[in-house]
mmCIF file of C-alpha atoms in Angstrom:
data_model
loop_
_atom_site.group_PDB
_atom_site.id
_atom_site.type_symbol
_atom_site.label_atom_id
_atom_site.label_comp_id
_atom_site.label_asym_id
_atom_site.label_seq_id
_atom_site.Cartn_x
_atom_site.Cartn_y
_atom_site.Cartn_z
ATOM 1 C CA UNK O 1 -5.988 -159.065 51.987
ATOM 2 C CA UNK O 2 -5.546 -159.230 47.501
ATOM 3 C CA UNK O 3 -7.077 -156.608 45.025
ATOM 4 C CA UNK O 4 -6.590 -155.660 42.172
ATOM 5 C CA UNK O 5 -5.273 -152.752 40.180
ATOM 6 C CA UNK O 6 -4.694 -151.088 36.261
ATOM 7 C CA UNK O 7 -1.846 -151.588 35.247
ATOM 8 C CA UNK O 8 -0.939 -150.668 31.299
ATOM 9 C CA UNK O 9 1.492 -152.342 28.548
ATOM 10 C CA UNK O 10 3.388 -150.892 26.546
ATOM 11 C CA UNK O 11 3.408 -153.173 23.013
ATOM 12 C CA UNK O 12 6.792 -153.062 22.750
ATOM 13 C CA UNK O 13 7.905 -155.873 25.545
ATOM 14 C CA UNK O 14 8.189 -152.418 28.204
ATOM 15 C CA UNK O 15 7.281 -152.588 31.320
ATOM 16 C CA UNK O 16 3.601 -152.064 32.702
ATOM 17 C CA UNK O 17 3.282 -148.958 34.681
ATOM 18 C CA UNK O 18 1.108 -149.706 37.802
ATOM 19 C CA UNK O 19 -2.009 -146.769 38.133
ATOM 20 C CA UNK O 20 -3.702 -148.038 40.894
ATOM 21 C CA UNK O 21 -2.938 -148.954 44.514
ATOM 22 C CA UNK O 22 -5.853 -148.816 46.271
ATOM 23 C CA UNK O 23 -6.511 -151.699 49.274
ATOM 24 C CA UNK O 24 -9.901 -152.591 46.701
ATOM 25 C CA UNK O 25 -10.561 -154.226 43.062
ATOM 26 C CA UNK O 26 -11.271 -152.642 40.136
ATOM 27 C CA UNK O 27 -10.888 -153.551 36.502
ATOM 28 C CA UNK O 28 -13.686 -153.667 33.255
ATOM 29 C CA UNK O 29 -10.779 -150.658 32.922
ATOM 30 C CA UNK O 30 -11.590 -148.732 29.000
ATOM 31 C CA UNK O 31 -9.350 -145.524 27.597
ATOM 32 C CA UNK O 32 -10.534 -142.824 25.390
ATOM 33 C CA UNK O 33 -10.323 -142.795 22.436
ATOM 34 C CA UNK O 34 -7.996 -140.195 22.425
ATOM 35 C CA UNK O 35 -5.497 -142.077 24.833
ATOM 36 C CA UNK O 36 -5.133 -139.816 27.806
ATOM 37 C CA UNK O 37 -7.635 -140.722 29.841
ATOM 38 C CA UNK O 38 -8.852 -144.078 31.272
ATOM 39 C CA UNK O 39 -12.481 -145.068 32.685
ATOM 40 C CA UNK O 40 -13.071 -147.613 35.201
ATOM 41 C CA UNK O 41 -14.760 -149.445 37.422
ATOM 42 C CA UNK O 42 -14.366 -149.792 41.291
ATOM 43 C CA UNK O 43 -16.063 -151.744 44.779
ATOM 44 C CA UNK O 44 -13.974 -148.040 45.781
ATOM 45 C CA UNK O 45 -16.523 -145.444 47.090
ATOM 46 C CA UNK O 46 -15.520 -141.325 47.545
ATOM 47 C CA UNK O 47 -14.893 -141.981 50.731
ATOM 48 C CA UNK O 48 -12.192 -144.732 49.736
ATOM 49 C CA UNK O 49 -13.986 -147.354 51.610
ATOM 50 C CA UNK O 50 -14.200 -150.460 49.970
ATOM 51 C CA UNK O 51 -17.959 -151.121 49.356
ATOM 52 C CA UNK O 52 -19.518 -154.697 49.285
ATOM 53 C CA UNK O 53 -20.436 -154.242 44.833
ATOM 54 C CA UNK O 54 -18.100 -153.253 41.822
ATOM 55 C CA UNK O 55 -20.400 -150.589 40.700
ATOM 56 C CA UNK O 56 -18.198 -146.966 41.867
ATOM 57 C CA UNK O 57 -17.356 -145.518 38.199
ATOM 58 C CA UNK O 58 -13.447 -143.375 38.642
ATOM 59 C CA UNK O 59 -11.574 -141.965 36.236
ATOM 60 C CA UNK O 60 -7.759 -141.350 35.519
ATOM 61 C CA UNK O 61 -5.320 -140.180 33.729
ATOM 62 C CA UNK O 62 -3.416 -142.251 32.006
ATOM 63 C CA UNK O 63 -0.172 -141.698 33.040
ATOM 64 C CA UNK O 64 -1.159 -141.926 36.452
ATOM 65 C CA UNK O 65 -2.418 -139.855 38.793
ATOM 66 C CA UNK O 66 -4.848 -138.216 40.465
ATOM 67 C CA UNK O 67 -8.325 -140.347 39.869
ATOM 68 C CA UNK O 68 -11.611 -138.040 40.201
ATOM 69 C CA UNK O 69 -15.668 -140.253 40.778
ATOM 70 C CA UNK O 70 -18.629 -140.579 39.199
ATOM 71 C CA UNK O 71 -21.188 -141.813 40.722
ATOM 72 C CA UNK O 72 -22.358 -145.822 40.329
ATOM 73 C CA UNK O 73 -21.547 -147.284 37.042
ATOM 74 C CA UNK O 74 -20.118 -149.932 35.597
ATOM 75 C CA UNK O 75 -18.528 -151.404 32.445
ATOM 76 C CA UNK O 76 -17.120 -147.960 31.478
ATOM 77 C CA UNK O 77 -17.709 -146.969 27.224
ATOM 78 C CA UNK O 78 -16.159 -144.799 25.968
ATOM 79 C CA UNK O 79 -17.175 -143.152 22.680
ATOM 80 C CA UNK O 80 -15.295 -142.815 19.519
ATOM 81 C CA UNK O 81 -15.526 -138.459 19.906
ATOM 82 C CA UNK O 82 -14.797 -138.617 23.258
ATOM 83 C CA UNK O 83 -17.405 -137.266 24.857
ATOM 84 C CA UNK O 84 -19.782 -139.966 26.639
ATOM 85 C CA UNK O 85 -18.757 -142.398 27.875
ATOM 86 C CA UNK O 86 -21.792 -145.322 28.399
ATOM 87 C CA UNK O 87 -22.155 -147.648 31.842
ATOM 88 C CA UNK O 88 -24.353 -149.567 33.368
ATOM 89 C CA UNK O 89 -25.894 -148.439 36.949
ATOM 90 C CA UNK O 90 -27.555 -151.073 38.830
ATOM 91 C CA UNK O 91 -31.459 -149.379 40.558
ATOM 92 C CA UNK O 92 -33.736 -151.645 42.431
ATOM 93 C CA UNK O 93 -32.674 -155.303 42.665
ATOM 94 C CA UNK O 94 -31.076 -156.759 40.036
ATOM 95 C CA UNK O 95 -32.711 -154.629 37.675
ATOM 96 C CA UNK O 96 -29.422 -152.288 35.258
ATOM 97 C CA UNK O 97 -29.502 -149.501 33.059
ATOM 98 C CA UNK O 98 -27.548 -148.136 30.045
ATOM 99 C CA UNK O 99 -26.174 -144.898 30.859
ATOM 100 C CA UNK O 100 -23.930 -142.890 29.317
ATOM 101 C CA UNK O 101 -21.966 -139.038 31.392
ATOM 102 C CA UNK O 102 -20.438 -136.544 29.706
ATOM 103 C CA UNK O 103 -16.928 -137.677 29.212
ATOM 104 C CA UNK O 104 -15.492 -134.530 30.675
ATOM 105 C CA UNK O 105 -17.007 -135.113 33.871
ATOM 106 C CA UNK O 106 -20.831 -134.068 34.965
ATOM 107 C CA UNK O 107 -24.351 -135.939 35.343
ATOM 108 C CA UNK O 108 -24.886 -139.266 33.972
ATOM 109 C CA UNK O 109 -28.265 -139.237 32.346
ATOM 110 C CA UNK O 110 -30.418 -142.974 31.138
ATOM 111 C CA UNK O 111 -29.764 -144.211 27.727
ATOM 112 C CA UNK O 112 -31.868 -147.302 28.120
ATOM 113 C CA UNK O 113 -34.511 -147.620 30.448
ATOM 114 C CA UNK O 114 -35.709 -150.963 31.161
ATOM 115 C CA UNK O 115 -37.594 -153.803 33.265
ATOM 116 C CA UNK O 116 -35.214 -155.981 32.311
ATOM 117 C CA UNK O 117 -31.738 -156.754 32.864
ATOM 118 C CA UNK O 118 -28.808 -155.027 30.720
ATOM 119 C CA UNK O 119 -24.919 -155.059 31.056
ATOM 120 C CA UNK O 120 -22.466 -154.727 28.679
ATOM 121 C CA UNK O 121 -22.585 -151.633 26.625
ATOM 122 C CA UNK O 122 -20.772 -150.652 23.332
ATOM 123 C CA UNK O 123 -20.921 -147.824 20.911
ATOM 124 C CA UNK O 124 -20.188 -148.451 16.965
ATOM 125 C CA UNK O 125 -17.612 -147.043 15.217
ATOM 126 C CA UNK O 126 -20.505 -144.082 13.800
ATOM 127 C CA UNK O 127 -21.626 -143.549 17.229
ATOM 128 C CA UNK O 128 -25.104 -144.032 16.874
ATOM 129 C CA UNK O 129 -26.392 -147.469 17.384
ATOM 130 C CA UNK O 130 -24.714 -149.414 21.097
ATOM 131 C CA UNK O 131 -24.319 -153.183 21.484
ATOM 132 C CA UNK O 132 -25.401 -154.766 24.182
ATOM 133 C CA UNK O 133 -26.350 -157.361 26.270
ATOM 134 C CA UNK O 134 -30.179 -158.554 28.152
ATOM 135 C CA UNK O 135 -30.895 -161.492 29.970
ATOM 136 C CA UNK O 136 -33.770 -162.228 28.498
ATOM 137 C CA UNK O 137 -34.487 -166.075 28.672
ATOM 138 C CA UNK O 138 -30.455 -166.232 28.672
ATOM 139 C CA UNK O 139 -27.511 -163.237 28.383
ATOM 140 C CA UNK O 140 -28.783 -162.269 24.080
ATOM 141 C CA UNK O 141 -27.453 -159.462 21.950
ATOM 142 C CA UNK O 142 -29.647 -156.275 21.383
ATOM 143 C CA UNK O 143 -28.738 -153.397 19.059
ATOM 144 C CA UNK O 144 -30.332 -149.248 20.649
ATOM 145 C CA UNK O 145 -30.329 -146.865 17.482
ATOM 146 C CA UNK O 146 -30.011 -144.452 19.544
ATOM 147 C CA UNK O 147 -31.959 -141.979 17.484
ATOM 148 C CA UNK O 148 -34.468 -142.448 18.157
ATOM 149 C CA UNK O 149 -33.809 -145.395 20.563
ATOM 150 C CA UNK O 150 -35.497 -148.097 18.390
ATOM 151 C CA UNK O 151 -34.223 -151.531 20.400
ATOM 152 C CA UNK O 152 -33.122 -154.894 17.779
ATOM 153 C CA UNK O 153 -32.368 -158.803 18.765
#
């Protein structure tokens, strides 16, 4: 049975180091700004079993070691200051919303809840806005101002 793992590699030509060796699928890895932690999505649930969906968020040291489960979530993106992680949570049916999680762990809170299908949230370099896709007549790129959550297309 095949599975994917995360393998960081030194760009100077060094050897790749395997970080996960679970019998599940991991993907969408994202480095923390300080380079010490990696957030990633997996179909591995808290109990270690493989779920049907690729919607469980984990973090682990970038050097390897113990992974920490953070609940349902995928498409992680660290804030520029490393204090928060944007993620996608699937709610009812196909509806997905944008949430954020404290970078050190804790309770995730909603950022943008709509009846639409949002995906791929990304922080702006200054951390004041987010880009994301929304499936409204096809995937379109949207931007939201986090100070007042004005959403522009």
